[in-house]
Amino acid sequence: MSRIAYVNGRYLSRREASVNIEDRGYQFADGVYELCEVRDGRLIDERRHVERLRRSLEELKIAWPLVPSALAVVMRETIRRNRVRNGIVYVQVTRGVARRDHAFPPAGTPSSLVVTARSLDPGGNERLAADGIAVITVPDDRWSRVDIKTIALLPNVLAKQAARSQGAREAWLVDREGRVTEGSSSNAWIVTADGKVVTRPADNGILRGITRSVLIDAIKAQGLVFEERAFTIAEAHTALEAFVTAASQIVMPVVRIDGRPVGSGKPGPVATALRRDFHKHAEWA
Ligand code: PDD
């Protein structure tokens, strides 16, 4: 089946789909994105993802490429044309096409919009979650506005590659005080020896993950103690459990950090139960 991408008003086969070389996304990484889970043909937490897109666009003063109701139609149509039942839909908005100049292009320059969707094998993710993943740690050398979901992801790319080259699936980024901020493409969590579920506060130092927000509801519903605070690498090494969250992975147990086993070295009961219950707390659209 040929895959279809939405590019600035047209649905094109992936072979034909392309953007202008003067697109500011290509020239300056001057754009933002969202990635939303598709499950049983439904969009998971669409409202929250679109709300975060609104915030990212506003923070960077990028105009909406379409009104949000039209974007909702394009997302669904892209999912439909690609026959995705379980997978992801990806939305990218850039400041549009203009002759290369760092300053913003003339007022009225239309933003660019690309929407793609692809199927993911739910079984593959489940197998990964059953085994758990390894993470490494690297210094967090990103800019100070990582709360905005921009497409400028070079430090994240380098961190992820460092993880892959060491046989791990994710890199945890560590601030100057030795505290974990988040993963290169996920939020980071631990379960302490006394059973508290801990993640860093959503200030400007992390992306406020949608999965993270929904999981806080699941944690409270399960009667677990939730603590929103930074934790150190040393604390993570002595944690009972660790896990990461992201729309494409939901709750993914972490079983090794820098080569050292976390807890029993197997996915723990807290992460496993939160993964099982996550979608009861998510919004299905
Ligand atoms: N990444 N932190 C970072 C740096 C991320 O890139 C992501 C998501 C998250 C989790 O956010 P959410 O729960 O809303 O997916 C946290 C996406 C999935 C990606 O870049 O592929």
Tab-separated table of N, CA and C and ligand atoms in Angstrom, residues 33-35 49 52 142 149 153 156 182-187 207-212 245-248, ligand 1:
chain	number	residue	atom	x	y	z
A	33	TYR	N	6.098	20.437	16.632
A	33	TYR	CA	5.435	19.210	16.205
A	33	TYR	C	4.633	18.606	17.343
A	34	GLU	N	3.806	17.647	16.979
A	34	GLU	CA	3.084	16.820	17.939
A	34	GLU	C	3.043	15.401	17.396
A	35	LEU	N	2.985	14.478	18.300
A	35	LEU	CA	2.861	13.073	17.920
A	35	LEU	C	1.819	12.463	18.844
A	49	HIS	N	-3.031	17.140	23.110
A	49	HIS	CA	-1.945	17.355	22.140
A	49	HIS	C	-2.172	18.646	21.354
A	52	ARG	N	-1.371	21.552	23.521
A	52	ARG	CA	0.081	21.796	23.636
A	52	ARG	C	0.625	22.391	22.340
A	142	ARG	N	20.852	21.027	26.384
A	142	ARG	CA	19.868	21.683	25.517
A	142	ARG	C	19.641	23.136	25.919
A	149	LYS	N	7.670	22.253	22.265
A	149	LYS	CA	7.945	21.030	21.498
A	149	LYS	C	8.435	21.395	20.098
A	153	LEU	N	15.962	19.320	17.466
A	153	LEU	CA	16.170	18.184	18.370
A	153	LEU	C	17.589	17.617	18.311
A	156	ASN	N	18.922	15.940	21.370
A	156	ASN	CA	18.151	14.710	21.608
A	156	ASN	C	18.609	13.614	20.640
A	182	GLU	N	14.927	14.515	31.772
A	182	GLU	CA	13.985	13.630	31.069
A	182	GLU	C	14.772	12.777	30.096
A	183	GLY	N	14.067	11.950	29.330
A	183	GLY	CA	14.721	11.163	28.294
A	183	GLY	C	14.868	11.990	27.023
A	184	SER	N	15.614	11.464	26.056
A	184	SER	CA	15.795	12.205	24.796
A	184	SER	C	14.475	12.333	24.035
A	185	SER	N	13.559	11.390	24.235
A	185	SER	CA	12.227	11.518	23.628
A	185	SER	C	11.155	10.954	24.557
A	186	SER	N	11.327	11.166	25.856
A	186	SER	CA	10.366	10.627	26.835
A	186	SER	C	10.562	11.325	28.174
A	187	ASN	N	9.608	11.192	29.058
A	187	ASN	CA	9.775	11.662	30.430
A	187	ASN	C	10.295	10.515	31.300
A	207	LEU	N	9.892	18.700	28.777
A	207	LEU	CA	8.653	18.804	28.015
A	207	LEU	C	7.531	18.248	28.890
A	208	ARG	N	6.441	19.001	28.989
A	208	ARG	CA	5.297	18.522	29.780
A	208	ARG	C	4.588	17.448	28.961
A	209	GLY	N	5.018	16.213	29.133
A	209	GLY	CA	4.478	15.118	28.331
A	209	GLY	C	2.993	14.933	28.588
A	210	ILE	N	2.256	14.642	27.532
A	210	ILE	CA	0.830	14.369	27.687
A	210	ILE	C	0.657	13.031	28.411
A	211	THR	N	1.493	12.068	28.058
A	211	THR	CA	1.436	10.768	28.732
A	211	THR	C	1.724	10.961	30.223
A	212	ARG	N	2.680	11.823	30.517
A	212	ARG	CA	3.024	12.154	31.915
A	212	ARG	C	1.801	12.691	32.654
A	245	THR	N	7.920	7.549	29.899
A	245	THR	CA	6.605	7.704	29.273
A	245	THR	C	6.721	8.559	28.009
A	246	ALA	N	5.960	8.191	26.998
A	246	ALA	CA	5.831	8.965	25.762
A	246	ALA	C	4.642	8.395	24.995
A	247	ALA	N	4.062	9.226	24.130
A	247	ALA	CA	2.845	8.819	23.418
A	247	ALA	C	3.054	7.536	22.613
A	248	SER	N	4.250	7.339	22.094
A	248	SER	CA	4.498	6.166	21.251
A	248	SER	C	4.832	4.922	22.075
B	1	PDD	N1	8.503	12.567	22.151
B	1	PDD	N2	10.154	14.566	26.485
B	1	PDD	C1	10.644	14.657	25.238
B	1	PDD	C2	11.959	15.319	25.033
B	1	PDD	C3	9.915	14.124	24.163
B	1	PDD	O1	10.389	14.234	22.916
B	1	PDD	C4	8.673	13.476	24.409
B	1	PDD	C5	7.835	12.897	23.304
B	1	PDD	C6	8.209	13.399	25.730
B	1	PDD	C7	6.883	12.754	26.084
B	1	PDD	O2	5.797	13.520	25.633
B	1	PDD	P1	4.377	12.849	25.305
B	1	PDD	O3	4.018	12.032	26.488
B	1	PDD	O4	3.478	13.998	25.094
B	1	PDD	O5	4.573	12.008	24.083
B	1	PDD	C8	8.961	13.970	26.743
B	1	PDD	C9	7.789	12.141	20.985
B	1	PDD	C10	6.984	10.918	21.193
B	1	PDD	C11	8.788	12.048	19.845
B	1	PDD	O6	9.580	12.973	19.719
B	1	PDD	O7	8.779	11.094	19.083
